[in-house]
C-alpha cells in the first residue's frame, strides 16, 4: 500500500500541465497584448487543501482581500519574511513538502470583445513562485512550476465574449522548491507581469536567430529558425536601422511548420560589450509581424581561451539578483536600466544572472548597452550539502526531467540575446547525471554558446573551468596550469562585498591580467538585500535575516552588495571601477612629464577618450590642460608628455600630477567627460624648511600628586600622573582635547572579520585593554616642558602587549608634541594571528564638527582598498566621515594622512604628523559600532572620537573568500608615532600645517 500519495506540487517528473512549449521573447510583436497587472482578489491560506469550495468558479471571492500584481505576498503582510543562505525551511524529504504549505489564491476578471475572439487567446505569466494552478471561467487551464521562467497557456477554448474570470492558486512550497534554494529571501506569489496575448490564427510562434561573425573578413551570417502556425506565406528581412541588408520569402503548410532561413549579411559591425551594435530581423507572416534584435558575434574556444569574434576577453563582472528594497523580487524596467547604466559607468562589462533567469528586460538592456551575460538556470539545491548528501537529487535520474526543463526553458526564452555568451546550468548543486543530461540538451538546442557550471569541478560537461572564492595563491596555480583542467577559467563569484569590503580587488585583477588562462570573474554581488523599515519611533533602516524574528537565518549575509539598498554606491564600487578600468595610467621614469596609458580594452582603441590633466597643490589647481588624441590599440601602450609649465615649488608643499581619462563625447551610458580611469603622481618632493618654536613665552607647572598641569599664556595641558596620560588640552579657556592618546589594537569588527571575531573578542579580548603607568617624569626648561610617561599596554588575561614610552613636549607658543614608541613583548605563547590595528585613540570636544585632512580621500580607504582614492586636502563634517553600512561596523578610515583639523567655525585643533598615519574621526565609539545591529542604534558619544593608526589591517573578503593578504595584516611589532597639536584660527589649517618646527 502506498504510504504517501504525491500531490501535483510534489511530482518531480511533472513539469507542467497545459503549458505551451517554451519559446523566445520577441523584441516587438504586432499581436495585441493586454496587461493583467493591477488589483486582484486575494485569499491567503495555510494549505492548498483549505481552499474554499468552488473558489475557482466565476463570481466567487466575496470578502477576499485585494493584492496588487506583480508583488510578493510577504511584502504585503501575509505569511512571514525569512532569509536563509543554504537551509531549506522544512525537512529534507524530496519531492515532498510540508502539509502546512502557505497558499495564495488570486482572482480577477477581464473583458474580451468579439474582435478579440476572432484570434487565439494566450495567458502568460512571466514569473510565479513557486508553482501554480490556473482556472479560466471555472475550468482548469493548467499547472506550472519553475519560478523564474514564464508559463503560457492557450485558453482560446475557455474564454467567451464579455466578462471572463481567471483564478490562480499559488503554492509556496513544491517539489520545485528543492531546486530553488538560492541564498535569498523566501518569497512567494505572482511577482512578474501577467498578460493576455491576442495571437493571430496564422502567426509566428517562435523565431530563433543565430547571428555569427567571420572575424577574419568581418562578414556576418544569420540562421533564422521559425516555427509558425497556420498555412500561409511570409517575408523576412535583415535591417540595419532603416537600411535593408537582406530579405526573402517563405511559405508554411501543414507538413512544414518549422522553417530555416539563412542570410548572408556581408560586412557588418560586430557585437561586443564594447561595441554593442544591433541589427533587426523582421518577420511578417499572414499579417503577424515580429521583430527580433540580434548582434553578429561568434563565441568559441581557441587555444585554451574562450573568445568573442576570435579575441580572448576578460570578464570584469558582477552577480545580479532581481531585488527591490520595498518590493522584494519585483523589479521594473526603469530599475533594470538604472542598474545596467550604473554598471557601464563603473567599467563593468559582464553580469551573471544569479541564480536564475532575470526579468526579460534585463537582457534587452544588456544587448543595447553592452554587457556580457552568463544566463543561469533557476536551479540551486544547496541545502543538500548541509545534510551531507549533496548529490541526492542531482545524481538521481528521477529528477532528470526537472533539471533539463529548467535549462531548456531558459535557453528557449533567451536564445535571441547576443549579450548572452554562456548558459549556466545552475549553482551550488553538486554534480551528477542530471547535469550531464542538461548539458546535452542545451548543446543540442544551441551549439553556438558555451556551457558553464561551477559545480562541475572537473569541467566534464562544462566548457569552462569555473571556481568561486578562490584564494590568490591557488588562482595563480590555476593560471600557471598547475591546478584543474586546461579549459578556460572564470571565477563566477569572488570579492564578497559584505559590509565594509571587499578588499584585495587590485590583487585579483593583477592576477587575471597576468595569466592568459584566467578570464576574469564576477564580484558577489550587486545589491545589499535589505528591506526598508520605518519603526514606530520614526527610525528608518534596512532589515536583514533575523530582523523579522525568522529562525534559523543567516543574518546580514544577504547584505553583501556593491550597492546599498537605497542604491547608494558603496566605496567598494568606486574601488572596483578603478581596479578594472580599461585604461591603466602608469608613470614613466624620466623628466617627470611622461606618463603611459595601457589599453586593456579587448576590442577598442583609445580614440574615443581624452586625457584631462592638472597640477594640484593643497586645495588649488595650479595648471590644467587636455590631450585630445590618444592612439593605442587593444593591449598597446601609448606614451604622453604632459605639457605643464616649469614652476618653483612653494616650500613645504606637495605637488601632484592628476590624470583623468574621460569620454571625448557622450556615450549611451554616460555624458561627455565621464571619467573612465584616474591616476595621480607626486610631481616634486617638496622643499622642506623648519623654524624654531617661538621663544620667550614662559611656562608654569603645577603638581598636586594626581594631576600635572602645564600652563602657558593662553594654554593649559593637564596630565594624569596615576593613569599616565594627557588628560586635556585647553586654549583660551576652551578644551579641545578631552582625553589624550591611549594605545589601541581594536576596531569594531567588519563582516570580513567574521571568522576572526570570536578569537579577537572572546579569546584575546582586544576590546578590553589596560594601559598601566610605569613611570612619570618631567623636565622643565623655561619655555618648554617635557613630560615622559612609560606604560605597559596589554589586554585582559594576555601575555603579549607593548612597552610604551610617551614623550610630550609642551611649548610656550601653545603647541604640544607627542612622540610615542612601542616595543612589542610576549611572555607566553598565545596571541592573535594578526591585529586589526596598532595605533592610538584620543577624544576631542564634541563641538569640533568641521573636519579637514590632507591624505587619501575623499572616500574611505584601507591598505588593500585605496585605488580610487587620491591625495589631497578634503573637508567634511564629522558625520560625513562615516559610511552608513546597513549593519554597523568599522568604517571611514583614511590612509596616508599627514595632517588633520577639527574646528567649530572659529578655531580648529590642528594635528600634524611626522610620518603618514591612518585616521578615523567619528561621533561614536568602536564599542557602540560593535554593539549596534542597525545604524539608528549607534550611540552618539560625548566627544569626537579620533583614531590615529601606525598600521591598520586591510579588509580582505573573508566573509566568503580571501583573507587579507599577508602584506596587509598588522602583526605585533614595534611602532612609533609622532605628531604635534596646536589651536589655530578657522581656515588657517592649510597654511599652518606647512609650518615645520625644529625640536
PDB file of N, CA and C in Angstrom, residues 348-423:
ATOM      1  N   UNK A 348      32.110  47.993 -15.535  1.00  0.00           N
ATOM      2  CA  UNK A 348      31.716  46.587 -15.502  1.00  0.00           C
ATOM      3  C   UNK A 348      31.294  46.182 -16.911  1.00  0.00           C
ATOM      4  N   UNK A 349      31.775  45.026 -17.359  1.00  0.00           N
ATOM      5  CA  UNK A 349      31.444  44.604 -18.726  1.00  0.00           C
ATOM      6  C   UNK A 349      30.675  43.288 -18.784  1.00  0.00           C
ATOM      7  N   UNK A 350      30.310  42.742 -17.623  1.00  0.00           N
ATOM      8  CA  UNK A 350      29.638  41.440 -17.629  1.00  0.00           C
ATOM      9  C   UNK A 350      28.787  41.294 -16.386  1.00  0.00           C
ATOM     10  N   UNK A 351      27.706  40.522 -16.515  1.00  0.00           N
ATOM     11  CA  UNK A 351      26.933  40.162 -15.333  1.00  0.00           C
ATOM     12  C   UNK A 351      26.520  38.701 -15.425  1.00  0.00           C
ATOM     13  N   UNK A 352      26.402  38.122 -14.274  1.00  0.00           N
ATOM     14  CA  UNK A 352      25.905  36.754 -14.168  1.00  0.00           C
ATOM     15  C   UNK A 352      24.543  36.828 -13.502  1.00  0.00           C
ATOM     16  N   UNK A 353      23.553  36.215 -14.112  1.00  0.00           N
ATOM     17  CA  UNK A 353      22.210  36.195 -13.533  1.00  0.00           C
ATOM     18  C   UNK A 353      22.205  35.146 -12.422  1.00  0.00           C
ATOM     19  N   UNK A 354      22.299  35.614 -11.213  1.00  0.00           N
ATOM     20  CA  UNK A 354      22.431  34.692 -10.087  1.00  0.00           C
ATOM     21  C   UNK A 354      21.135  34.703  -9.264  1.00  0.00           C
ATOM     22  N   UNK A 355      20.604  33.528  -9.053  1.00  0.00           N
ATOM     23  CA  UNK A 355      20.975  32.261  -9.685  1.00  0.00           C
ATOM     24  C   UNK A 355      19.766  31.742 -10.424  1.00  0.00           C
ATOM     25  N   UNK A 356      19.296  32.546 -11.365  1.00  0.00           N
ATOM     26  CA  UNK A 356      18.067  32.241 -12.096  1.00  0.00           C
ATOM     27  C   UNK A 356      17.951  33.234 -13.250  1.00  0.00           C
ATOM     28  N   UNK A 357      17.160  32.908 -14.243  1.00  0.00           N
ATOM     29  CA  UNK A 357      16.945  33.873 -15.328  1.00  0.00           C
ATOM     30  C   UNK A 357      16.277  35.137 -14.792  1.00  0.00           C
ATOM     31  N   UNK A 358      16.775  36.261 -15.246  1.00  0.00           N
ATOM     32  CA  UNK A 358      16.253  37.547 -14.797  1.00  0.00           C
ATOM     33  C   UNK A 358      14.990  37.910 -15.580  1.00  0.00           C
ATOM     34  N   UNK A 359      14.397  39.014 -15.181  1.00  0.00           N
ATOM     35  CA  UNK A 359      13.269  39.557 -15.955  1.00  0.00           C
ATOM     36  C   UNK A 359      13.735  39.853 -17.373  1.00  0.00           C
ATOM     37  N   UNK A 360      12.840  39.638 -18.350  1.00  0.00           N
ATOM     38  CA  UNK A 360      13.199  39.747 -19.773  1.00  0.00           C
ATOM     39  C   UNK A 360      13.962  41.015 -20.118  1.00  0.00           C
ATOM     40  N   UNK A 361      13.517  42.124 -19.567  1.00  0.00           N
ATOM     41  CA  UNK A 361      14.048  43.408 -19.999  1.00  0.00           C
ATOM     42  C   UNK A 361      15.530  43.567 -19.690  1.00  0.00           C
ATOM     43  N   UNK A 362      16.038  42.844 -18.717  1.00  0.00           N
ATOM     44  CA  UNK A 362      17.459  42.972 -18.399  1.00  0.00           C
ATOM     45  C   UNK A 362      18.317  42.573 -19.595  1.00  0.00           C
ATOM     46  N   UNK A 363      17.927  41.529 -20.294  1.00  0.00           N
ATOM     47  CA  UNK A 363      18.719  41.070 -21.436  1.00  0.00           C
ATOM     48  C   UNK A 363      18.650  42.066 -22.585  1.00  0.00           C
ATOM     49  N   UNK A 364      17.472  42.662 -22.794  1.00  0.00           N
ATOM     50  CA  UNK A 364      17.368  43.701 -23.821  1.00  0.00           C
ATOM     51  C   UNK A 364      18.343  44.839 -23.524  1.00  0.00           C
ATOM     52  N   UNK A 365      18.422  45.217 -22.271  1.00  0.00           N
ATOM     53  CA  UNK A 365      19.307  46.316 -21.875  1.00  0.00           C
ATOM     54  C   UNK A 365      20.772  45.933 -22.037  1.00  0.00           C
ATOM     55  N   UNK A 366      21.108  44.699 -21.715  1.00  0.00           N
ATOM     56  CA  UNK A 366      22.497  44.242 -21.888  1.00  0.00           C
ATOM     57  C   UNK A 366      22.861  44.188 -23.363  1.00  0.00           C
ATOM     58  N   UNK A 367      21.923  43.771 -24.212  1.00  0.00           N
ATOM     59  CA  UNK A 367      22.148  43.806 -25.655  1.00  0.00           C
ATOM     60  C   UNK A 367      22.454  45.229 -26.114  1.00  0.00           C
ATOM     61  N   UNK A 368      21.661  46.153 -25.604  1.00  0.00           N
ATOM     62  CA  UNK A 368      21.700  47.536 -26.087  1.00  0.00           C
ATOM     63  C   UNK A 368      22.909  48.304 -25.569  1.00  0.00           C
ATOM     64  N   UNK A 369      23.184  48.176 -24.282  1.00  0.00           N
ATOM     65  CA  UNK A 369      24.265  48.960 -23.672  1.00  0.00           C
ATOM     66  C   UNK A 369      25.617  48.247 -23.722  1.00  0.00           C
ATOM     67  N   UNK A 370      25.589  46.926 -23.820  1.00  0.00           N
ATOM     68  CA  UNK A 370      26.828  46.187 -23.939  1.00  0.00           C
ATOM     69  C   UNK A 370      27.324  45.594 -22.643  1.00  0.00           C
ATOM     70  N   UNK A 371      26.764  44.449 -22.261  1.00  0.00           N
ATOM     71  CA  UNK A 371      27.279  43.666 -21.135  1.00  0.00           C
ATOM     72  C   UNK A 371      27.245  42.198 -21.548  1.00  0.00           C
ATOM     73  N   UNK A 372      28.329  41.495 -21.303  1.00  0.00           N
ATOM     74  CA  UNK A 372      28.316  40.053 -21.495  1.00  0.00           C
ATOM     75  C   UNK A 372      27.499  39.427 -20.361  1.00  0.00           C
ATOM     76  N   UNK A 373      26.753  38.380 -20.691  1.00  0.00           N
ATOM     77  CA  UNK A 373      25.854  37.774 -19.718  1.00  0.00           C
ATOM     78  C   UNK A 373      26.114  36.277 -19.617  1.00  0.00           C
ATOM     79  N   UNK A 374      26.227  35.791 -18.385  1.00  0.00           N
ATOM     80  CA  UNK A 374      26.060  34.369 -18.114  1.00  0.00           C
ATOM     81  C   UNK A 374      24.638  34.196 -17.612  1.00  0.00           C
ATOM     82  N   UNK A 375      23.822  33.557 -18.417  1.00  0.00           N
ATOM     83  CA  UNK A 375      22.425  33.322 -18.043  1.00  0.00           C
ATOM     84  C   UNK A 375      22.362  32.000 -17.287  1.00  0.00           C
ATOM     85  N   UNK A 376      21.751  32.029 -16.125  1.00  0.00           N
ATOM     86  CA  UNK A 376      21.820  30.863 -15.243  1.00  0.00           C
ATOM     87  C   UNK A 376      20.444  30.247 -15.029  1.00  0.00           C
ATOM     88  N   UNK A 377      20.403  28.932 -15.105  1.00  0.00           N
ATOM     89  CA  UNK A 377      19.153  28.206 -14.880  1.00  0.00           C
ATOM     90  C   UNK A 377      18.669  28.421 -13.454  1.00  0.00           C
ATOM     91  N   UNK A 378      17.368  28.348 -13.297  1.00  0.00           N
ATOM     92  CA  UNK A 378      16.730  28.536 -11.987  1.00  0.00           C
ATOM     93  C   UNK A 378      16.918  27.260 -11.172  1.00  0.00           C
ATOM     94  N   UNK A 379      18.150  27.054 -10.709  1.00  0.00           N
ATOM     95  CA  UNK A 379      18.459  25.772 -10.092  1.00  0.00           C
ATOM     96  C   UNK A 379      19.591  25.905  -9.086  1.00  0.00           C
ATOM     97  N   UNK A 380      19.269  25.689  -7.845  1.00  0.00           N
ATOM     98  CA  UNK A 380      20.265  25.538  -6.780  1.00  0.00           C
ATOM     99  C   UNK A 380      19.647  24.688  -5.678  1.00  0.00           C
ATOM    100  N   UNK A 381      20.355  23.648  -5.295  1.00  0.00           N
ATOM    101  CA  UNK A 381      19.868  22.798  -4.190  1.00  0.00           C
ATOM    102  C   UNK A 381      20.959  22.663  -3.132  1.00  0.00           C
ATOM    103  N   UNK A 382      21.332  23.824  -2.611  1.00  0.00           N
ATOM    104  CA  UNK A 382      22.451  23.932  -1.682  1.00  0.00           C
ATOM    105  C   UNK A 382      22.185  23.231  -0.351  1.00  0.00           C
ATOM    106  N   UNK A 383      20.911  23.152   0.026  1.00  0.00           N
ATOM    107  CA  UNK A 383      20.584  22.566   1.317  1.00  0.00           C
ATOM    108  C   UNK A 383      20.995  21.108   1.450  1.00  0.00           C
ATOM    109  N   UNK A 384      21.172  20.428   0.334  1.00  0.00           N
ATOM    110  CA  UNK A 384      21.596  19.024   0.400  1.00  0.00           C
ATOM    111  C   UNK A 384      23.033  18.890   0.894  1.00  0.00           C
ATOM    112  N   UNK A 385      23.836  19.928   0.692  1.00  0.00           N
ATOM    113  CA  UNK A 385      25.193  19.891   1.237  1.00  0.00           C
ATOM    114  C   UNK A 385      25.146  19.859   2.758  1.00  0.00           C
ATOM    115  N   UNK A 386      24.191  20.569   3.333  1.00  0.00           N
ATOM    116  CA  UNK A 386      24.065  20.668   4.784  1.00  0.00           C
ATOM    117  C   UNK A 386      23.785  19.295   5.411  1.00  0.00           C
ATOM    118  N   UNK A 387      23.034  18.461   4.676  1.00  0.00           N
ATOM    119  CA  UNK A 387      22.705  17.131   5.210  1.00  0.00           C
ATOM    120  C   UNK A 387      23.727  16.083   4.750  1.00  0.00           C
ATOM    121  N   UNK A 388      24.810  16.561   4.145  1.00  0.00           N
ATOM    122  CA  UNK A 388      25.919  15.713   3.721  1.00  0.00           C
ATOM    123  C   UNK A 388      25.478  14.634   2.733  1.00  0.00           C
ATOM    124  N   UNK A 389      24.590  15.042   1.835  1.00  0.00           N
ATOM    125  CA  UNK A 389      24.167  14.178   0.733  1.00  0.00           C
ATOM    126  C   UNK A 389      23.946  15.081  -0.471  1.00  0.00           C
ATOM    127  N   UNK A 390      25.037  15.738  -0.864  1.00  0.00           N
ATOM    128  CA  UNK A 390      24.960  16.847  -1.806  1.00  0.00           C
ATOM    129  C   UNK A 390      24.414  16.412  -3.170  1.00  0.00           C
ATOM    130  N   UNK A 391      24.719  15.193  -3.590  1.00  0.00           N
ATOM    131  CA  UNK A 391      24.294  14.748  -4.923  1.00  0.00           C
ATOM    132  C   UNK A 391      22.920  14.075  -4.917  1.00  0.00           C
ATOM    133  N   UNK A 392      22.221  14.150  -3.813  1.00  0.00           N
ATOM    134  CA  UNK A 392      20.972  13.420  -3.592  1.00  0.00           C
ATOM    135  C   UNK A 392      20.051  13.424  -4.819  1.00  0.00           C
ATOM    136  N   UNK A 393      19.699  14.608  -5.293  1.00  0.00           N
ATOM    137  CA  UNK A 393      18.803  14.642  -6.457  1.00  0.00           C
ATOM    138  C   UNK A 393      19.550  14.986  -7.738  1.00  0.00           C
ATOM    139  N   UNK A 394      20.733  15.607  -7.637  1.00  0.00           N
ATOM    140  CA  UNK A 394      21.484  15.929  -8.855  1.00  0.00           C
ATOM    141  C   UNK A 394      21.952  14.673  -9.573  1.00  0.00           C
ATOM    142  N   UNK A 395      22.109  13.600  -8.829  1.00  0.00           N
ATOM    143  CA  UNK A 395      22.566  12.346  -9.430  1.00  0.00           C
ATOM    144  C   UNK A 395      21.470  11.276  -9.404  1.00  0.00           C
ATOM    145  N   UNK A 396      20.219  11.722  -9.297  1.00  0.00           N
ATOM    146  CA  UNK A 396      19.074  10.802  -9.282  1.00  0.00           C
ATOM    147  C   UNK A 396      18.305  10.947 -10.593  1.00  0.00           C
ATOM    148  N   UNK A 397      18.304   9.929 -11.446  1.00  0.00           N
ATOM    149  CA  UNK A 397      17.625  10.048 -12.749  1.00  0.00           C
ATOM    150  C   UNK A 397      16.145  10.397 -12.643  1.00  0.00           C
ATOM    151  N   UNK A 398      15.534  10.149 -11.494  1.00  0.00           N
ATOM    152  CA  UNK A 398      14.122  10.514 -11.343  1.00  0.00           C
ATOM    153  C   UNK A 398      13.912  12.016 -11.484  1.00  0.00           C
ATOM    154  N   UNK A 399      14.968  12.786 -11.246  1.00  0.00           N
ATOM    155  CA  UNK A 399      14.871  14.238 -11.310  1.00  0.00           C
ATOM    156  C   UNK A 399      15.392  14.801 -12.637  1.00  0.00           C
ATOM    157  N   UNK A 400      15.755  13.928 -13.555  1.00  0.00           N
ATOM    158  CA  UNK A 400      16.338  14.406 -14.814  1.00  0.00           C
ATOM    159  C   UNK A 400      15.412  15.371 -15.538  1.00  0.00           C
ATOM    160  N   UNK A 401      14.147  15.021 -15.629  1.00  0.00           N
ATOM    161  CA  UNK A 401      13.198  15.866 -16.362  1.00  0.00           C
ATOM    162  C   UNK A 401      13.148  17.271 -15.780  1.00  0.00           C
ATOM    163  N   UNK A 402      13.159  17.376 -14.463  1.00  0.00           N
ATOM    164  CA  UNK A 402      13.094  18.686 -13.820  1.00  0.00           C
ATOM    165  C   UNK A 402      14.343  19.513 -14.119  1.00  0.00           C
ATOM    166  N   UNK A 403      15.515  18.884 -14.027  1.00  0.00           N
ATOM    167  CA  UNK A 403      16.769  19.593 -14.296  1.00  0.00           C
ATOM    168  C   UNK A 403      16.814  20.079 -15.742  1.00  0.00           C
ATOM    169  N   UNK A 404      16.514  19.179 -16.649  1.00  0.00           N
ATOM    170  CA  UNK A 404      16.563  19.535 -18.063  1.00  0.00           C
ATOM    171  C   UNK A 404      15.537  20.611 -18.384  1.00  0.00           C
ATOM    172  N   UNK A 405      14.365  20.541 -17.780  1.00  0.00           N
ATOM    173  CA  UNK A 405      13.321  21.534 -18.012  1.00  0.00           C
ATOM    174  C   UNK A 405      13.800  22.932 -17.629  1.00  0.00           C
ATOM    175  N   UNK A 406      14.466  23.046 -16.495  1.00  0.00           N
ATOM    176  CA  UNK A 406      14.978  24.355 -16.054  1.00  0.00           C
ATOM    177  C   UNK A 406      15.933  24.947 -17.082  1.00  0.00           C
ATOM    178  N   UNK A 407      16.832  24.118 -17.580  1.00  0.00           N
ATOM    179  CA  UNK A 407      17.838  24.614 -18.514  1.00  0.00           C
ATOM    180  C   UNK A 407      17.251  24.914 -19.882  1.00  0.00           C
ATOM    181  N   UNK A 408      16.458  23.984 -20.399  1.00  0.00           N
ATOM    182  CA  UNK A 408      15.933  24.123 -21.756  1.00  0.00           C
ATOM    183  C   UNK A 408      14.990  25.314 -21.873  1.00  0.00           C
ATOM    184  N   UNK A 409      14.132  25.503 -20.908  1.00  0.00           N
ATOM    185  CA  UNK A 409      13.198  26.638 -20.990  1.00  0.00           C
ATOM    186  C   UNK A 409      13.928  27.965 -20.904  1.00  0.00           C
ATOM    187  N   UNK A 410      15.013  28.005 -20.142  1.00  0.00           N
ATOM    188  CA  UNK A 410      15.829  29.220 -20.117  1.00  0.00           C
ATOM    189  C   UNK A 410      16.414  29.501 -21.494  1.00  0.00           C
ATOM    190  N   UNK A 411      17.013  28.502 -22.100  1.00  0.00           N
ATOM    191  CA  UNK A 411      17.638  28.688 -23.408  1.00  0.00           C
ATOM    192  C   UNK A 411      16.602  29.120 -24.441  1.00  0.00           C
ATOM    193  N   UNK A 412      15.456  28.473 -24.413  1.00  0.00           N
ATOM    194  CA  UNK A 412      14.432  28.821 -25.399  1.00  0.00           C
ATOM    195  C   UNK A 412      13.929  30.245 -25.218  1.00  0.00           C
ATOM    196  N   UNK A 413      13.760  30.696 -23.982  1.00  0.00           N
ATOM    197  CA  UNK A 413      13.270  32.062 -23.769  1.00  0.00           C
ATOM    198  C   UNK A 413      14.287  33.100 -24.216  1.00  0.00           C
ATOM    199  N   UNK A 414      15.572  32.875 -23.891  1.00  0.00           N
ATOM    200  CA  UNK A 414      16.574  33.927 -24.004  1.00  0.00           C
ATOM    201  C   UNK A 414      17.503  33.768 -25.202  1.00  0.00           C
ATOM    202  N   UNK A 415      17.173  32.865 -26.099  1.00  0.00           N
ATOM    203  CA  UNK A 415      18.065  32.487 -27.188  1.00  0.00           C
ATOM    204  C   UNK A 415      18.546  33.672 -28.012  1.00  0.00           C
ATOM    205  N   UNK A 416      17.699  34.657 -28.236  1.00  0.00           N
ATOM    206  CA  UNK A 416      17.996  35.704 -29.221  1.00  0.00           C
ATOM    207  C   UNK A 416      18.864  36.837 -28.714  1.00  0.00           C
ATOM    208  N   UNK A 417      19.341  36.753 -27.511  1.00  0.00           N
ATOM    209  CA  UNK A 417      20.092  37.883 -26.953  1.00  0.00           C
ATOM    210  C   UNK A 417      21.588  37.721 -27.220  1.00  0.00           C
ATOM    211  N   UNK A 418      22.158  38.607 -28.026  1.00  0.00           N
ATOM    212  CA  UNK A 418      23.596  38.486 -28.316  1.00  0.00           C
ATOM    213  C   UNK A 418      24.477  38.691 -27.088  1.00  0.00           C
ATOM    214  N   UNK A 419      23.944  39.351 -26.079  1.00  0.00           N
ATOM    215  CA  UNK A 419      24.735  39.581 -24.864  1.00  0.00           C
ATOM    216  C   UNK A 419      25.047  38.289 -24.124  1.00  0.00           C
ATOM    217  N   UNK A 420      24.217  37.264 -24.298  1.00  0.00           N
ATOM    218  CA  UNK A 420      24.435  36.007 -23.575  1.00  0.00           C
ATOM    219  C   UNK A 420      25.538  35.225 -24.275  1.00  0.00           C
ATOM    220  N   UNK A 421      26.608  34.974 -23.541  1.00  0.00           N
ATOM    221  CA  UNK A 421      27.736  34.237 -24.123  1.00  0.00           C
ATOM    222  C   UNK A 421      27.860  32.839 -23.520  1.00  0.00           C
ATOM    223  N   UNK A 422      27.217  32.621 -22.370  1.00  0.00           N
ATOM    224  CA  UNK A 422      27.266  31.307 -21.730  1.00  0.00           C
ATOM    225  C   UNK A 422      25.914  30.991 -21.114  1.00  0.00           C
ATOM    226  N   UNK A 423      25.577  29.703 -21.144  1.00  0.00           N
ATOM    227  CA  UNK A 423      24.447  29.178 -20.387  1.00  0.00           C
ATOM    228  C   UNK A 423      25.003  28.479 -19.157  1.00  0.00           C
TER     229      UNK A 423
END
